[in-house]
Coordinates of C-alpha atoms in Angstrom, one line a residue:
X25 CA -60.9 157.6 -64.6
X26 CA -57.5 158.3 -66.4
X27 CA -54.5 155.9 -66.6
X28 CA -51.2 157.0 -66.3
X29 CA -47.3 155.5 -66.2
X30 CA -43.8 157.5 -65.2
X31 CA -40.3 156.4 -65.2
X32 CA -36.9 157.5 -63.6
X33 CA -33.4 155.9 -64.2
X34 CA -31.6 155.1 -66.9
X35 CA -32.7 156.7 -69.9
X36 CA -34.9 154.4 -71.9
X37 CA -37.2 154.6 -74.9
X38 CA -40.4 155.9 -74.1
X39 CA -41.8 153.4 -76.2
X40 CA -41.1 150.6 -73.0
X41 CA -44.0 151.8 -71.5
X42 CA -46.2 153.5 -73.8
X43 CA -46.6 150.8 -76.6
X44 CA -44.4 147.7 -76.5
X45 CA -45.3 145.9 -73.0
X46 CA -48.3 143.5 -72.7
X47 CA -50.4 145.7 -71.2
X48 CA -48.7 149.0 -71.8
X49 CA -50.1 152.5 -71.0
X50 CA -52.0 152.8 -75.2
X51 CA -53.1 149.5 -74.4
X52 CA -54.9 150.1 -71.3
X53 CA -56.3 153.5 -73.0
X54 CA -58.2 150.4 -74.9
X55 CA -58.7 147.8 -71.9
X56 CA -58.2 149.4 -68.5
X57 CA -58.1 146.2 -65.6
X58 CA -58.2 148.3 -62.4
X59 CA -60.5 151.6 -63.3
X60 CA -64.7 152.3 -63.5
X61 CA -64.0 152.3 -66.9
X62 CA -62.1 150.7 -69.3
X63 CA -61.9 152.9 -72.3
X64 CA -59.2 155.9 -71.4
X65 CA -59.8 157.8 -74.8
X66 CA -60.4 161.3 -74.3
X67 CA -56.7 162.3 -75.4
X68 CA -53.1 161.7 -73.9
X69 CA -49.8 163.3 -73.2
X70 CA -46.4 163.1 -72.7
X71 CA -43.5 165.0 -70.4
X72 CA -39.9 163.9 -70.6
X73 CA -36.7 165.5 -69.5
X74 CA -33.4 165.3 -71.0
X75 CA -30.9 168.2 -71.5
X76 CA -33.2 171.2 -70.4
X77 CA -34.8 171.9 -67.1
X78 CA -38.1 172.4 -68.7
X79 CA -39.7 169.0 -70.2
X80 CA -40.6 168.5 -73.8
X81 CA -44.3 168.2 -73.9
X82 CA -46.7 166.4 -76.1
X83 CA -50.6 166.0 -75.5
X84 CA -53.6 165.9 -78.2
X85 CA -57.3 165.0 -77.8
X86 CA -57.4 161.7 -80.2
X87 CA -57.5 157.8 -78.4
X88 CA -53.7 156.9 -77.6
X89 CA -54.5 154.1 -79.6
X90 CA -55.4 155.7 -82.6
X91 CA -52.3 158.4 -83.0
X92 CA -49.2 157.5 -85.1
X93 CA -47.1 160.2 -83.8
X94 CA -47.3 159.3 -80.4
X95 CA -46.4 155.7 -81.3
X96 CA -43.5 157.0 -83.3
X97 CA -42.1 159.6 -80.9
X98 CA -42.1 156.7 -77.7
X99 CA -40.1 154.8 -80.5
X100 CA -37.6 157.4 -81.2
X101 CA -37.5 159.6 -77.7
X102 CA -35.0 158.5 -75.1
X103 CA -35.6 159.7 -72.0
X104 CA -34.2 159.1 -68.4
X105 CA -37.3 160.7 -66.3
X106 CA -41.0 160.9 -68.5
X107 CA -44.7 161.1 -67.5
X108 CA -47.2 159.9 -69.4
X109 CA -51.0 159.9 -69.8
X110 CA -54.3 158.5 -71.3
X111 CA -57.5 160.5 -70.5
X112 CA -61.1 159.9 -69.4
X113 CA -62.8 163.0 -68.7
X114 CA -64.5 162.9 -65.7
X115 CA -66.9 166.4 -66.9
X116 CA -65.1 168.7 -68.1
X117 CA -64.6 169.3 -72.0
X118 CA -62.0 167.2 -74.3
X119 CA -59.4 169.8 -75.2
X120 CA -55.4 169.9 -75.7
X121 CA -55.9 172.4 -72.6
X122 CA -57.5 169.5 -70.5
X123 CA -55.0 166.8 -71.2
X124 CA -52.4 165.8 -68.8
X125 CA -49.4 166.0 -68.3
X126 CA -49.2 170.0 -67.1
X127 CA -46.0 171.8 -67.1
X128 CA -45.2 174.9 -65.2
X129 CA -41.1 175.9 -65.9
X130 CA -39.4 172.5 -64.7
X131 CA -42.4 171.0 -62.8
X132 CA -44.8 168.3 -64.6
X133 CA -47.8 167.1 -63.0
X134 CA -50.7 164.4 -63.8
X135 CA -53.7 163.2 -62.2
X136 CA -56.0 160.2 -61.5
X137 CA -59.1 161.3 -59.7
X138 CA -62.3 163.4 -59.1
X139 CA -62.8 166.4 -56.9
X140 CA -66.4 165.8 -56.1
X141 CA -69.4 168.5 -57.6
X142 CA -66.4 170.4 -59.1
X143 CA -68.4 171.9 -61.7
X144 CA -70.3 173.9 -59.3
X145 CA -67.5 175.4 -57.4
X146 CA -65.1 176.0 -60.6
X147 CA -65.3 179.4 -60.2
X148 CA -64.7 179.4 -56.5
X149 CA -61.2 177.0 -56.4
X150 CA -59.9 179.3 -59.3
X151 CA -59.7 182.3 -57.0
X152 CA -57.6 180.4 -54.8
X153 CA -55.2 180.2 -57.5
X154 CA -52.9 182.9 -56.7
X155 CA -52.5 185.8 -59.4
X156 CA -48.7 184.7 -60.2
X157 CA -49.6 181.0 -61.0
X158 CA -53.7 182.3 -62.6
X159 CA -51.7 182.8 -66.6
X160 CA -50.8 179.2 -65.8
X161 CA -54.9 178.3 -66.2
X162 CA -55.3 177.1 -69.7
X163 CA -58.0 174.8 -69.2
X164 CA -60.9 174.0 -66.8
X165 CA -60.1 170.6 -64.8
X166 CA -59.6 169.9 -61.2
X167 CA -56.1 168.6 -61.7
X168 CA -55.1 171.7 -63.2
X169 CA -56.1 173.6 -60.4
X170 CA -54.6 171.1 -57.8
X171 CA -51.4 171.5 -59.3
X172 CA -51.2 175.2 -59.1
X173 CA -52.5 174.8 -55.8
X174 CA -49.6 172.6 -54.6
X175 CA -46.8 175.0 -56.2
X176 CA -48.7 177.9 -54.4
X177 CA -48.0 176.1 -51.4
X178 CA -44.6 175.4 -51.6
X179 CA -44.4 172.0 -53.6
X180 CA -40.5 172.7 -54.4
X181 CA -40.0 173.2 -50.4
X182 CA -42.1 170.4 -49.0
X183 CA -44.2 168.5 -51.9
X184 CA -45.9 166.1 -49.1
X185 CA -47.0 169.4 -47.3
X186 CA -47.9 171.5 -50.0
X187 CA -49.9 168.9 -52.0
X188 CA -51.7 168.0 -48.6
X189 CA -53.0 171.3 -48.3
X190 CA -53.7 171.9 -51.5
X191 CA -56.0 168.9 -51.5
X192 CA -57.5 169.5 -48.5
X193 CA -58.5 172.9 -49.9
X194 CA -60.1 171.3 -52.8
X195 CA -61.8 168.5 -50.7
X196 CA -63.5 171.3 -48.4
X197 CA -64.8 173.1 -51.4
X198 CA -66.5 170.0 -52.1
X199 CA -67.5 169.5 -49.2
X200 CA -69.3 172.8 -48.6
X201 CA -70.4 172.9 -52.7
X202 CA -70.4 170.0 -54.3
X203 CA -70.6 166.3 -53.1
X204 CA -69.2 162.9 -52.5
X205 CA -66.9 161.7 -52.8
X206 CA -64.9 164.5 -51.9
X207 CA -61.6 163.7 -52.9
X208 CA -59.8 160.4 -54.6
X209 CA -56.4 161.1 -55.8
X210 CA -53.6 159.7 -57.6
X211 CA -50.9 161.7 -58.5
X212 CA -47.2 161.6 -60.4
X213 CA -45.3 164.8 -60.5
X214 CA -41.2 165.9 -61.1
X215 CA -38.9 168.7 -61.1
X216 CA -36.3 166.9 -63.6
X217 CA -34.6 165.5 -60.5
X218 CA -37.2 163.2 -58.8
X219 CA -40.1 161.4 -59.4
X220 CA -43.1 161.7 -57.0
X221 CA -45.9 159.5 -56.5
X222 CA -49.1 160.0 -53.8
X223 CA -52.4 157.8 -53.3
X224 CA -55.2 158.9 -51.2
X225 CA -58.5 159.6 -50.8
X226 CA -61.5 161.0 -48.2
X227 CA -63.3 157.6 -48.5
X228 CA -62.2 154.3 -48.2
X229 CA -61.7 154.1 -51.9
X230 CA -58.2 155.1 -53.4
X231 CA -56.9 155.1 -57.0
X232 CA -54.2 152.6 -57.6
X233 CA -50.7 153.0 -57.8
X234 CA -48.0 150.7 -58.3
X235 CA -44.2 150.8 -58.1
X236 CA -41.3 148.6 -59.3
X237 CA -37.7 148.7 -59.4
X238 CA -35.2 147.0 -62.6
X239 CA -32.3 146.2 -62.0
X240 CA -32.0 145.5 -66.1
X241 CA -33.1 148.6 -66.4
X242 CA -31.3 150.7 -63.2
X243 CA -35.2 152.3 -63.1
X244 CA -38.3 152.3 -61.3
X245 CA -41.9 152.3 -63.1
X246 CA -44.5 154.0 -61.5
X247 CA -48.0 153.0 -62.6
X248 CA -51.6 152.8 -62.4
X249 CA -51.4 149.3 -63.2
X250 CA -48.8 146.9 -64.2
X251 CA -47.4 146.9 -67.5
X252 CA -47.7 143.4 -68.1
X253 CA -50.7 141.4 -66.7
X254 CA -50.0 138.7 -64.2
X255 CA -46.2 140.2 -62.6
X256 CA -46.3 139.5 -59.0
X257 CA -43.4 141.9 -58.7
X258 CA -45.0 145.0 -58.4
X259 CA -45.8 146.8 -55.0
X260 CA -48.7 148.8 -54.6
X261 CA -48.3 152.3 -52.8
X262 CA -50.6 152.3 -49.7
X263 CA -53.1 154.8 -49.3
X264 CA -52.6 158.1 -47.7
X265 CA -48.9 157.7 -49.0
X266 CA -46.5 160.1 -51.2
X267 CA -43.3 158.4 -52.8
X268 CA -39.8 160.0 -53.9
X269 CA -37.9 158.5 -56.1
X270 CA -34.5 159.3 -57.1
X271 CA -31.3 157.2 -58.3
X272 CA -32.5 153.6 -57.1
X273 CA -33.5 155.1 -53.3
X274 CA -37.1 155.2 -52.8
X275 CA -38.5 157.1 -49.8
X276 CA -42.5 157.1 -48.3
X277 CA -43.9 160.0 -46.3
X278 CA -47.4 160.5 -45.1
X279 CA -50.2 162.5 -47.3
X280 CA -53.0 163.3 -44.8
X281 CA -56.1 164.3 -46.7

């Protein structure tokens, strides 16, 4: 299972998430607390926004931990609204293709999760991407294919909706192909104005998700854990839940899966 960490407020250096806290997101590529496993080295990958609509993208196959570059662009990037993202493949291959974040014109998306027996129904929840979002396909995981699958259904109009649905299209493919559990899901996504978050799951057994506002910082942290081990100040986002976050307002909606 991956780990992942986004920010929105006041533009920061990347670097105050990626590398320098106590348990930042490179360390717990190394020492994961809250996932099956601990080691989160099948690549990484960053998205920030700054004077473009479209993020700046970064992602490569090597351990967070073991790449220079991305320690030296978090230290030199500034960035009011970033995504970022340490792997563990789940099945599918370790590519640049299969690393999170992905970008599609000024949306960003990245994943937590499994999509149960996906390998046997690839082929099948491809065709369900439609033929103007297909070219988008560069690599073979299920959060690639969920993210299409949520702009197809209207994630700029209603992102609670349209990343309902296209989960649930996912979990019934499982369901009628491939096997339990169907669905776990955590999710962070943005259009370069807000910041979404959603938690959820067909079992009883959700992905964590964290959330914390600074007032030093005039930000909030969005996380799969905490960024420094032992903060009681964090608040975990309850399951079957999707967060917005935008200026220092924070709103919930329901994510039925």
């Amino acid at each position: 299972m991956c780990r992942w960490a986004a920010y929105i407020g006041e533009p920061i250096f990347l670097d105050e998430v990626v590398s320098r806290p106590g348990h930042s997101l490179i360390r717990q590529s190394q020492s994961a607390a809250e996932a099956k496993t601990a080691t989160n080295g099948d690549g990484f990958g960053l998205a920030w926004y700054d004077r473009r609509p479209e993020p700046g993208l970064y992602r490569d196959v090597y351990p967070a931990w073991s790449d220079p570059n991305l320690r030296s662009l978090a230290e030199q990037v500034c960035s009011g609204l970033f995504l970022a993202h340490v792997r563990a493949s789940t099945g599918s291959a370790i590519s640049r293709n299969n690393c999170h974040p992905f970008v599609v014109g000024r949306w960003s998306f990245m994943h937590n999760g499994q999509v149960g027996g996906f390998e046997a129904f690839r082929k099948r929840a491809d065709m369900l991407v439609p033929d103007h979002l297909y070219g988008f396909r560069k690599g073979a995981t299920d959060s690639e294919v969920l993210f299409l699958l949520a702009l197809a259904e209207g994630l700029e109009e209603n992102a609670p909706g349209a990343l309902a649905r296209a989960a649930g299209k996912l979990a019934g493919l499982s369901r009628d192909h491939g096997e339990g559990p169907h669905l776990r899901l955590s999710a962070a996504f943005s259009d370069g104005q807000a910041l979404w978050a959603a938690r959820g799951s067909c079992d009883s057994i959700s992905p964590t998700v964290y959330y914390r506002w600074s007032e030093t910082r005039k930000g909030w942290a969005v996380v799969s854990e905490p960024l420094e081990m032992g903060e009681a100040d964090w608040t975990p986002l309850c399951p079957g839940k999707i967060a917005r976050f935008e200026g220092d307002q924070m709103a919930l909606y329901d994510l039925p899966l």
